[in-house]
Coordinates of N, CA, C and O in Angstrom, one line a residue:
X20 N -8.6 -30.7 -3.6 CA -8.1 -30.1 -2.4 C -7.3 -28.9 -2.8 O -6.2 -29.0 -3.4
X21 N -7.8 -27.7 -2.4 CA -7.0 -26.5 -2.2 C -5.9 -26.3 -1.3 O -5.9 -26.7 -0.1
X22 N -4.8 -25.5 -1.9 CA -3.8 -25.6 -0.4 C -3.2 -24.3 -0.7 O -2.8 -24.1 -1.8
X23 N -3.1 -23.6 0.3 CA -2.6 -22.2 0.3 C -1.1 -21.8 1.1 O -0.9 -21.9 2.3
X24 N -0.2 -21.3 0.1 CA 1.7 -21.1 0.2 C 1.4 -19.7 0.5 O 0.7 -18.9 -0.1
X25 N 2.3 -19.5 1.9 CA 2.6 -18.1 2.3 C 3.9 -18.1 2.5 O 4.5 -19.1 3.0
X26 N 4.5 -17.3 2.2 CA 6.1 -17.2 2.9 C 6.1 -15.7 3.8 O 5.9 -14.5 3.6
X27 N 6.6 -16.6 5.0 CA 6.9 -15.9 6.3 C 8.2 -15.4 6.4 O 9.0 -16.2 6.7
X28 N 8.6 -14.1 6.0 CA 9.7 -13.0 6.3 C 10.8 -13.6 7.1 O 10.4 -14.3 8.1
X29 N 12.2 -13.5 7.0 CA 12.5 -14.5 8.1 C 12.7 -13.1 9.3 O 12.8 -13.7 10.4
X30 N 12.8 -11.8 9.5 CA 12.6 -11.6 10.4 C 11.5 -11.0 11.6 O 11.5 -10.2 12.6
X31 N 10.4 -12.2 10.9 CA 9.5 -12.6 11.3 C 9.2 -14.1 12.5 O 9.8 -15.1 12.0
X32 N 8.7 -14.2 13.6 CA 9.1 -15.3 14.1 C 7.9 -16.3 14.0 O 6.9 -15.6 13.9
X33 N 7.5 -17.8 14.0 CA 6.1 -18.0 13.8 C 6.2 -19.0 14.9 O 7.3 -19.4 15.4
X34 N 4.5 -19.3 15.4 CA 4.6 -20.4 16.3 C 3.0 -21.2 16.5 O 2.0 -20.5 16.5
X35 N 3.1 -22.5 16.6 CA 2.0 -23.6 16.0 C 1.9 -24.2 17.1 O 2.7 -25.1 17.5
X36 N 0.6 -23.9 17.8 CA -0.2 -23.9 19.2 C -1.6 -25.2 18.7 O -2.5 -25.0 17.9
X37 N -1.4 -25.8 19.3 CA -2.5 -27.3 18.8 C -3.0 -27.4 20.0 O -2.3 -27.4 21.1
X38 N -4.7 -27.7 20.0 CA -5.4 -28.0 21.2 C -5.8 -28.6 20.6 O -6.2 -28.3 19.5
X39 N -5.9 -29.8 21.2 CA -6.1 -31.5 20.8 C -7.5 -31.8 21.6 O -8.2 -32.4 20.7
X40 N -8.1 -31.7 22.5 CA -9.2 -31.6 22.7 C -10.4 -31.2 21.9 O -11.4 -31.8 21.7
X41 N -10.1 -29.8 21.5 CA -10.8 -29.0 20.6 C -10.8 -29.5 19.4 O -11.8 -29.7 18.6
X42 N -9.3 -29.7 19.2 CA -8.7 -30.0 17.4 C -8.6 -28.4 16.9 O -9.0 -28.0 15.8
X43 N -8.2 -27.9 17.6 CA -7.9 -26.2 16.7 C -6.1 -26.1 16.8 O -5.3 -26.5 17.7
X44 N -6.0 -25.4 15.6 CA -4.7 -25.4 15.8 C -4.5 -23.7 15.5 O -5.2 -23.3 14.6
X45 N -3.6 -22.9 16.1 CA -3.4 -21.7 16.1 C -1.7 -21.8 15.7 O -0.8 -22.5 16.0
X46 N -2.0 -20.3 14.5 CA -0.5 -20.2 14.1 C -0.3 -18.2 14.3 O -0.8 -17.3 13.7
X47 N 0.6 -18.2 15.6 CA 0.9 -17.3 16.1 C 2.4 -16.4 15.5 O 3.6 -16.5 16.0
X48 N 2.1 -15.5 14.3 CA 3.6 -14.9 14.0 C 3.4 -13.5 14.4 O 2.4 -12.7 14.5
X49 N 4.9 -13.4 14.9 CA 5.3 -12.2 15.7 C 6.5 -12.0 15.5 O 7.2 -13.0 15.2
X50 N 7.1 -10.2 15.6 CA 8.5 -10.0 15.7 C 8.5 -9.0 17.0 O 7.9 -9.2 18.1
X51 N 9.2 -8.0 16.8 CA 9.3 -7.1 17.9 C 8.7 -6.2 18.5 O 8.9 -5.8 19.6
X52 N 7.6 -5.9 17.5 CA 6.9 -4.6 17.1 C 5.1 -5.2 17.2 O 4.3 -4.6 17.8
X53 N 4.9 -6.5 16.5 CA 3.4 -6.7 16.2 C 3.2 -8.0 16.7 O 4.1 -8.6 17.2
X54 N 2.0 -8.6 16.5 CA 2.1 -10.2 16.7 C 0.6 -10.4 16.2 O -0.3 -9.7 16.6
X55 N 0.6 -11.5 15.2 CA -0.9 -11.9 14.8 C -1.1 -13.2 14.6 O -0.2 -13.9 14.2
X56 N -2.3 -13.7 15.0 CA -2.8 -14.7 15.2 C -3.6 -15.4 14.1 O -4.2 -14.5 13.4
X57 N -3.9 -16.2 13.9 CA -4.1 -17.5 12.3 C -5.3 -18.5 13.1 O -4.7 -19.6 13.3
X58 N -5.9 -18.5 13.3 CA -6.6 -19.8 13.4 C -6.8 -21.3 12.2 O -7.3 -21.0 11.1
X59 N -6.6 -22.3 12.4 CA -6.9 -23.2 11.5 C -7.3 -23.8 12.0 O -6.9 -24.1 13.1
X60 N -8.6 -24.6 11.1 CA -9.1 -26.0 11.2 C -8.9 -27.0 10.5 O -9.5 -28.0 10.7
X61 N -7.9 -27.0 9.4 CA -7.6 -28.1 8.8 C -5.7 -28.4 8.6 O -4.7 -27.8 9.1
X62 N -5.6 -29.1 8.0 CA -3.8 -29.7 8.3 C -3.2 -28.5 8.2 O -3.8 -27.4 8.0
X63 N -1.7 -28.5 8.3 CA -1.0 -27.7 8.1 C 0.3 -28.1 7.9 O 0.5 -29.2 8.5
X64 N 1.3 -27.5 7.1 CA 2.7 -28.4 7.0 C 4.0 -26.9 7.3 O 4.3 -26.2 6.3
X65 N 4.3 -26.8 8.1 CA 5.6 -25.5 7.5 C 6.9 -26.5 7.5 O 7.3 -27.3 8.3
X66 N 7.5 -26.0 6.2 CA 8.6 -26.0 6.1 C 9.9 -24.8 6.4 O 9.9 -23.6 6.0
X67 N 10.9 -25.5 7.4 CA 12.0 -24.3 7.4 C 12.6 -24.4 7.0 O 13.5 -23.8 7.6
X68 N 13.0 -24.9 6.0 CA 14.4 -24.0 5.0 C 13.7 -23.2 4.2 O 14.4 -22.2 4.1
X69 N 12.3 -23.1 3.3 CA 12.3 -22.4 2.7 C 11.3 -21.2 3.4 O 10.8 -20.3 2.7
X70 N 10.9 -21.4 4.9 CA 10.6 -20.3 5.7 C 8.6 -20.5 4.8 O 8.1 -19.5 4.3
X71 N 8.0 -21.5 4.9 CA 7.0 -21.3 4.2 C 5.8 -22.1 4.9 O 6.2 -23.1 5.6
X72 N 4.4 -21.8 4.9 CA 3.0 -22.5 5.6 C 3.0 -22.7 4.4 O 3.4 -21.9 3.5
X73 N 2.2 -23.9 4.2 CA 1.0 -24.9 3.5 C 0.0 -25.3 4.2 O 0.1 -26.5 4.6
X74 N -1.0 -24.6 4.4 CA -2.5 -25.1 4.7 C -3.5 -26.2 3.8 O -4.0 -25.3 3.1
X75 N -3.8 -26.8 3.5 CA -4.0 -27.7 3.0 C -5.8 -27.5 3.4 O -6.2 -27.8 4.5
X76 N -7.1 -26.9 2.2 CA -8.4 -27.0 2.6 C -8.9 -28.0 2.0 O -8.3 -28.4 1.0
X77 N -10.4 -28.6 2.5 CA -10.9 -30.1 1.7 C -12.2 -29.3 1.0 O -12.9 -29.9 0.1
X78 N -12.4 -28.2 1.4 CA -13.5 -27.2 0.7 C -12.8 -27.0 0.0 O -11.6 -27.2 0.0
X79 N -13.9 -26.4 -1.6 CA -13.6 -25.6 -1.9 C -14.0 -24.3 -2.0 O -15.2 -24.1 -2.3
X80 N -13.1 -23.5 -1.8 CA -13.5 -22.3 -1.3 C -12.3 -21.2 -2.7 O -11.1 -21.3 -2.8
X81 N -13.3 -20.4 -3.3 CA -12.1 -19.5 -4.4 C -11.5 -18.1 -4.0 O -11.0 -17.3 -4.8
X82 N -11.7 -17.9 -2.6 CA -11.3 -16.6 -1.9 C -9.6 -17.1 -1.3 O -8.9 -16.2 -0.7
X83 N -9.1 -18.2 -1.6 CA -7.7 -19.0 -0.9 C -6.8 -18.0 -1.6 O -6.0 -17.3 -1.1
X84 N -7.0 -18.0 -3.1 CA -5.5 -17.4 -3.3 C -5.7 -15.6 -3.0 O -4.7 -14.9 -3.0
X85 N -7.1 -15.1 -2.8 CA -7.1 -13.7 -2.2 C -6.3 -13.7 -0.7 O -5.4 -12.9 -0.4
X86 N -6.7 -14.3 -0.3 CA -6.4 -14.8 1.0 C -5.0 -14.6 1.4 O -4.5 -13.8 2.2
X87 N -4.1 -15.7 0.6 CA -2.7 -15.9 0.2 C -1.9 -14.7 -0.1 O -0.8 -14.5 0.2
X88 N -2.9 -13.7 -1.1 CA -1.9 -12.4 -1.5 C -2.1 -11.1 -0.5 O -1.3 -10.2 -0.6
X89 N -3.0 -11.0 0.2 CA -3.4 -10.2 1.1 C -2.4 -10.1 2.6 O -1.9 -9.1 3.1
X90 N -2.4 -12.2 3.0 CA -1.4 -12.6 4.1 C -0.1 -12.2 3.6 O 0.5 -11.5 4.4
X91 N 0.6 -12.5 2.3 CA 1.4 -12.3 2.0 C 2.0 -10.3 2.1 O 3.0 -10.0 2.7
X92 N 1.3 -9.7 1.7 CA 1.4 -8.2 1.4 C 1.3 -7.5 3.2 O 1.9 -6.6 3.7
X93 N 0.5 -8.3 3.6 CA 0.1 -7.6 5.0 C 1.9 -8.1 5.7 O 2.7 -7.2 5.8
X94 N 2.2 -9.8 6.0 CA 3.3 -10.0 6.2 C 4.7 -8.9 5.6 O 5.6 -8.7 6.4
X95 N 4.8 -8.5 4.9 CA 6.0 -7.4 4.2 C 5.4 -6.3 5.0 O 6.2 -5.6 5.5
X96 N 4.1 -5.9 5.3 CA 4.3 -4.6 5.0 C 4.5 -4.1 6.8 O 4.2 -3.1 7.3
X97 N 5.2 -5.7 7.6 CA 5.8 -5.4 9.5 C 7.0 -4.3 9.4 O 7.3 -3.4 10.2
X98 N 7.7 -4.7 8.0 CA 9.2 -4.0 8.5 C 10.1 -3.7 6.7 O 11.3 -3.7 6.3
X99 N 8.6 -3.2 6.1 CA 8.8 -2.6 4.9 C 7.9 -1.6 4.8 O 6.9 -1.6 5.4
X100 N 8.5 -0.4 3.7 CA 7.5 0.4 3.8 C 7.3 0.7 1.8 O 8.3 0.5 1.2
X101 N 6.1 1.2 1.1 CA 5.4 1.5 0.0 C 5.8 2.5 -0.3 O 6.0 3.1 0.7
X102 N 6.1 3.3 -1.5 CA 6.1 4.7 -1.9 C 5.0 4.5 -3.0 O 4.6 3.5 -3.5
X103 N 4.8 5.9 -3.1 CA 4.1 6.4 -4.2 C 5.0 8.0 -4.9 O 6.0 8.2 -4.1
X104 N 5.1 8.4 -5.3 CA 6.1 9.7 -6.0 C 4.9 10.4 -6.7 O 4.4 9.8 -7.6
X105 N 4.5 11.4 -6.2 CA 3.8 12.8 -6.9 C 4.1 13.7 -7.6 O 4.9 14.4 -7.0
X106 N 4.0 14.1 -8.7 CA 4.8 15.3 -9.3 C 3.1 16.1 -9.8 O 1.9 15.8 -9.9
X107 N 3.9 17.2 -10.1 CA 2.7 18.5 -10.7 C 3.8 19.9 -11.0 O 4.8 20.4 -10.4
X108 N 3.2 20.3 -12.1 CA 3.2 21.0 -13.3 C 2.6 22.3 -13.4 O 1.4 22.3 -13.8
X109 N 3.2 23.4 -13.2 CA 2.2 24.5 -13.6 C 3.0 25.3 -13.0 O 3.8 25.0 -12.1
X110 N 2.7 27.1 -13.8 CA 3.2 28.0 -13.6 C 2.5 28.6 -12.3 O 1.3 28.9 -12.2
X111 N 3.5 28.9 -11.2 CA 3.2 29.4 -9.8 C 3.0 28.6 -9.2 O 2.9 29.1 -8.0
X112 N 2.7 27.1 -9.2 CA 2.0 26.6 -8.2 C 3.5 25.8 -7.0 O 4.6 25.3 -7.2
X113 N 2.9 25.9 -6.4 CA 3.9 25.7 -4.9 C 3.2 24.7 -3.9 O 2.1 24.7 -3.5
X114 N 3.7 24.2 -3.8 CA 3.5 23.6 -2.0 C 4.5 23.6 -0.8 O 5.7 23.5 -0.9
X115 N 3.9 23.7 0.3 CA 4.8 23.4 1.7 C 4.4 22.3 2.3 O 3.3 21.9 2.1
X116 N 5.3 21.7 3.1 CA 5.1 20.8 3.8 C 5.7 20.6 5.1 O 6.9 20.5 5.3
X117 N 4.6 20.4 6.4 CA 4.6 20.8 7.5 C 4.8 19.4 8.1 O 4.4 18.5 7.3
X118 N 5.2 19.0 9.1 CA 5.5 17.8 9.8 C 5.0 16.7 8.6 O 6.0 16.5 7.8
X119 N 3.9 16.0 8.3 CA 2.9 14.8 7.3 C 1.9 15.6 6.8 O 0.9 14.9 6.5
X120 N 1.7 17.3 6.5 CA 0.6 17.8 6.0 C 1.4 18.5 5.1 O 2.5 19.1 5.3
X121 N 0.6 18.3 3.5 CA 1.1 18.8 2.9 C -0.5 20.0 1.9 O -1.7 19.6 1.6
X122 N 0.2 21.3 1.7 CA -0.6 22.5 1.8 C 0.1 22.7 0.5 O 1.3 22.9 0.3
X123 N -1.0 22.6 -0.6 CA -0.9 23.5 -1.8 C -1.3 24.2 -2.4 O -2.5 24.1 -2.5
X124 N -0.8 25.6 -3.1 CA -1.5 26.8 -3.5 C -1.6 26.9 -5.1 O -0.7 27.1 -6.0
X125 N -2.3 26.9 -5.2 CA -2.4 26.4 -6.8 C -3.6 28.0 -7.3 O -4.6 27.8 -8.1
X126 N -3.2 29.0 -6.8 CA -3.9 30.2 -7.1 C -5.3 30.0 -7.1 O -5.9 29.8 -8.1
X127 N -5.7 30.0 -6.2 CA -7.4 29.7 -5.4 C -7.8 30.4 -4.8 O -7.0 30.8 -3.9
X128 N -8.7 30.7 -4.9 CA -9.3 31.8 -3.3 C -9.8 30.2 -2.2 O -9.7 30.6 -1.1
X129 N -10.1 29.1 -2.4 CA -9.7 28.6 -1.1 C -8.5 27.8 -1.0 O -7.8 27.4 -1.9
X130 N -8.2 27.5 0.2 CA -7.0 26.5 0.6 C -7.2 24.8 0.0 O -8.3 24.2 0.0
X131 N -6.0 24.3 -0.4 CA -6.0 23.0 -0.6 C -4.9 22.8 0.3 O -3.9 23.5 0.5
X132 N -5.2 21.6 1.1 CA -4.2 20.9 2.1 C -4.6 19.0 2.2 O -5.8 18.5 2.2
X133 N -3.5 18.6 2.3 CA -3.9 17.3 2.5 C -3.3 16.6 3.9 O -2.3 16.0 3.8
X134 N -3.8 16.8 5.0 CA -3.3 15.9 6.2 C -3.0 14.5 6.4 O -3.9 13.7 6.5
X135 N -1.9 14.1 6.4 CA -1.6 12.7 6.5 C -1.2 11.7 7.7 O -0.4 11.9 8.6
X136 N -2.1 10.7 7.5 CA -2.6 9.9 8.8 C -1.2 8.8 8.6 O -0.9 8.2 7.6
X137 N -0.7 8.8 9.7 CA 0.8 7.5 9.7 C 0.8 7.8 8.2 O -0.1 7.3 7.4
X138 N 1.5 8.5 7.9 CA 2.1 8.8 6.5 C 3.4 9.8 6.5 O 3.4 10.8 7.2
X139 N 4.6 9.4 5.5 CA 5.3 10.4 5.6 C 6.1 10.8 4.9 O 7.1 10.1 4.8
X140 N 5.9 12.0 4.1 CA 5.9 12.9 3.2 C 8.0 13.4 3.2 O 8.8 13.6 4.1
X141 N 8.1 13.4 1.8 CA 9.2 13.8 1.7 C 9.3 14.6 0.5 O 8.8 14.2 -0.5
X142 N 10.1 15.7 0.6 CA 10.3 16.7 -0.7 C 11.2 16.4 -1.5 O 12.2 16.3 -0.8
X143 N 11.3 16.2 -2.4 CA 11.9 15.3 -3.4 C 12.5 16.6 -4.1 O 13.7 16.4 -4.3
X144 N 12.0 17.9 -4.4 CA 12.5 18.4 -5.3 C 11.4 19.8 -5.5 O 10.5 19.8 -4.6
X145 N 11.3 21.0 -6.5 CA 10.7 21.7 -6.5 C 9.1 21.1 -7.0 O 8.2 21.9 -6.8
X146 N 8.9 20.2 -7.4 CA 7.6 19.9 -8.1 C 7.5 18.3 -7.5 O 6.7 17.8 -8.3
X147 N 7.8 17.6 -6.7 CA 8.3 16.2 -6.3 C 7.8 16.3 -5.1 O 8.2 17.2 -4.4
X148 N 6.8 15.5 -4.8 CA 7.0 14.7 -3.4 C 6.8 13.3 -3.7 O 6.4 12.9 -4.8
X149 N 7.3 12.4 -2.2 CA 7.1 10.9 -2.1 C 6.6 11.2 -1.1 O 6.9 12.1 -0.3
X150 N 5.6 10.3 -0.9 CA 4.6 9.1 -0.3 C 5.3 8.1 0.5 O 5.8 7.2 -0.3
X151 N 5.6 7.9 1.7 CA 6.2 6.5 2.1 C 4.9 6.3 3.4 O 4.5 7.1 4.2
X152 N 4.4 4.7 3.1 CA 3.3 4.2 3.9 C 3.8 2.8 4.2 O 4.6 2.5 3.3
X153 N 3.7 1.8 5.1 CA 3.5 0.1 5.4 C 2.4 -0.2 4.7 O 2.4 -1.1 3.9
X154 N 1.3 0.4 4.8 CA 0.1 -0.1 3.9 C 0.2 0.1 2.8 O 0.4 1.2 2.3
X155 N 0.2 -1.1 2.2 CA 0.1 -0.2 0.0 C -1.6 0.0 0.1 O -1.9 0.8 -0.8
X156 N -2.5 -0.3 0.8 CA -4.1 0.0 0.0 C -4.1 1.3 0.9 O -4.3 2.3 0.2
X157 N -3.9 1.6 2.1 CA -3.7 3.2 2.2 C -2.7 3.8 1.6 O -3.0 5.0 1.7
X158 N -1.7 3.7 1.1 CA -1.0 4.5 0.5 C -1.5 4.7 -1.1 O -1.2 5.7 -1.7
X159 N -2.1 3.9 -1.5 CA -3.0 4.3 -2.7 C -4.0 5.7 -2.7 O -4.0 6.9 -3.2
X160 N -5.0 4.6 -1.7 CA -6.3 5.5 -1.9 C -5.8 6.9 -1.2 O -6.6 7.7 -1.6
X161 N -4.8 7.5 -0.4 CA -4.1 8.8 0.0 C -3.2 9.8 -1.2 O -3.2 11.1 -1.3
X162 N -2.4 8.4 -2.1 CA -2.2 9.1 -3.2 C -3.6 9.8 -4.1 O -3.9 11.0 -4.3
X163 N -4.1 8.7 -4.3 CA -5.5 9.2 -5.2 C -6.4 10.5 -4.6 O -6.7 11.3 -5.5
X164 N -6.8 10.9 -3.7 CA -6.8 11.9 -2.8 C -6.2 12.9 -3.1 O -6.9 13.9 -3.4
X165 N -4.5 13.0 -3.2 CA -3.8 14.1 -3.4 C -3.9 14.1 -5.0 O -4.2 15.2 -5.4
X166 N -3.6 13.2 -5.8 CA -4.1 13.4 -6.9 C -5.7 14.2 -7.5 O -5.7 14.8 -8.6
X167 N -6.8 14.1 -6.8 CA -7.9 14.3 -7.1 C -8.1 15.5 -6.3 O -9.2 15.6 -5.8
X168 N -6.9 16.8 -5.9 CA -6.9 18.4 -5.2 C -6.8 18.6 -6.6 O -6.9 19.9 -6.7
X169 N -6.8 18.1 -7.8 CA -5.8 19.1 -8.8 C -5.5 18.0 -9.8 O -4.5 17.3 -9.7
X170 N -6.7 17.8 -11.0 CA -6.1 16.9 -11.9 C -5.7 17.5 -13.3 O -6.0 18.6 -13.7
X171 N -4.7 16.2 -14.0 CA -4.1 16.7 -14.7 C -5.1 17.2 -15.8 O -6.1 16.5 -16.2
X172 N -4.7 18.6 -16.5 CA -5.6 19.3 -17.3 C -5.2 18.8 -18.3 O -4.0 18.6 -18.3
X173 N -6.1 18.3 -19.5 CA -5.6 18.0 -20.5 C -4.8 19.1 -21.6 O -3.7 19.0 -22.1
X174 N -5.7 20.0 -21.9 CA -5.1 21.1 -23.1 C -4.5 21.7 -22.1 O -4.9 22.8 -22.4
X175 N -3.6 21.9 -20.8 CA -2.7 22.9 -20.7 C -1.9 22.1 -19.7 O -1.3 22.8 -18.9
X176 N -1.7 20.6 -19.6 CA -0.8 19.7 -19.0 C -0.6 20.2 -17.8 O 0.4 19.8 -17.2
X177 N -1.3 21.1 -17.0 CA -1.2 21.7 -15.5 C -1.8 20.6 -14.3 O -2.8 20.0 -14.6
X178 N -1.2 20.5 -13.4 CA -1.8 19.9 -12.2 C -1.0 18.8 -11.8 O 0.1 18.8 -12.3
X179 N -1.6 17.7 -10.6 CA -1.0 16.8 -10.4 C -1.3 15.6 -11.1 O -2.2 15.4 -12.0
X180 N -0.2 14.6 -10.4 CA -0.5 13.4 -11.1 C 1.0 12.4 -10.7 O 2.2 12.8 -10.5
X181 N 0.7 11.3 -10.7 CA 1.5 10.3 -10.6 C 2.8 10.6 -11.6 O 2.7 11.3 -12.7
X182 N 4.1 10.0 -11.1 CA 5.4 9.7 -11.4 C 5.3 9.2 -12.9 O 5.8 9.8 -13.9
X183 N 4.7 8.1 -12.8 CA 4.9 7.5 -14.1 C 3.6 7.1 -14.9 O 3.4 6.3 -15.8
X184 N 2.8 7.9 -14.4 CA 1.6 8.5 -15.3 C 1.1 8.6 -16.6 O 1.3 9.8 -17.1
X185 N 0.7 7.8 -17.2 CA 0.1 8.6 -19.0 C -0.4 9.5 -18.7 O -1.3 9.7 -17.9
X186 N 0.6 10.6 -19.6 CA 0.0 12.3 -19.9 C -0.6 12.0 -20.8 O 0.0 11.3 -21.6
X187 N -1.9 12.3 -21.0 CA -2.6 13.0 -22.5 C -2.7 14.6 -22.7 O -3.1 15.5 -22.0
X188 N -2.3 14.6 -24.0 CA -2.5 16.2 -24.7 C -3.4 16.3 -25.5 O -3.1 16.0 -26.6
X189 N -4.7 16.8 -25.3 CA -5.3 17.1 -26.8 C -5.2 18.1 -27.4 O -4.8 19.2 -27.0
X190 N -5.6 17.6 -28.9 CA -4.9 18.9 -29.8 C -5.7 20.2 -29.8 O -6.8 20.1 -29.4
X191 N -5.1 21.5 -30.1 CA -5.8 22.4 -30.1 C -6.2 22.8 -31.2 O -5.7 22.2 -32.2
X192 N -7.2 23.9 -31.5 CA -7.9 24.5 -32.7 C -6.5 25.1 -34.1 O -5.9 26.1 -34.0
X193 N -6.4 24.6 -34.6 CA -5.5 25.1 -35.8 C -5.8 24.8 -37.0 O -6.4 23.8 -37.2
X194 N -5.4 25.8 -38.2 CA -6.6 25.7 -38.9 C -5.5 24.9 -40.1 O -4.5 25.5 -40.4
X195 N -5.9 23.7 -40.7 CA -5.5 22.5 -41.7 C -5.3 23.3 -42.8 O -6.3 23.3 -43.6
X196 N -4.5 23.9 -43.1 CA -4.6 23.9 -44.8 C -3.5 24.0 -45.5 O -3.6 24.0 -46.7

């Protein structure tokens, strides 16, 4: 028997709707802002003191603990929000940033710009921006995006790239003797 632990936010509200005719039982959490709905067909146990569901399956099924880290991450991410931190390196290069669009000039004859969908952008510093998203899997693949205008060059360390990023340098031509 598989059984799958979620912990529900406490300012999150939940509620455990049973139709006994049917035998379905629905677990309804909501706060001020969202509200989502759970269907279950098999037992269920919440505990409140430690604010937690135990579903209890007689299958087995090996997608439970995806399941569990997904509910979990989606749950945080009602009334928390993800960063990511960008930095980039190079002589002349600049960016502006306009309401969630962020416009970089990295000496090009065309434009690089990255428009940001529910995203929002903060200037950190002359070479610094942060990323703040509720989604961590959009706020990834949006970082990777702005990462991939402009990757980091190896022999002249120019471009963008993640905060806490492995730089590599390769060596250059010099002559051993």
């Amino acid at each position: 028997m598989n059984n799958v632990f979620f912990f529900i936010p406490y300012n999150i509200n939940y509620l455990l709707i049973e139709n006994k005719k049917k035998s379905n039982k629905f677990i309804y959490l909501y706060n001020d802002d969202y509200y989502f709905c759970i269907k279950v067909n098999n037992s269920i146990f919440i505990n409140k003191d430690t604010n937690t569901i135990k579903l209890s399956d007689d299958s087995f099924n090996n997608k439970n603990k995806l399941f569990n880290n997904e509910l979990n991450k989606f749950l945080f991410s009602w009334d928390n929000l993800f960063f990511n931190k960008i930095k980039f390196t190079g002589k002349g290069f600049k960016f502006k940033k306009k309401i969630n669009n962020l416009f970089l000039y990295f000496n090009r004859a065309h434009k690089c710009f990255f428009i940001g969908n529910n995203i929002i952008l903060k200037r950190l510093s002359k070479n610094k921006v942060i990323l703040l998203k509720n989604n961590y899997n959009h706020l990834i693949n949006d970082s990777i995006l702005i990462r991939n205008i402009r990757y980091n060059n190896i022999f002249t360390k120019r471009g963008l790239r993640f905060s806490r990023q492995i730089i590599y340098k390769k060596k250059g031509k010099t002559a051993a003797q």
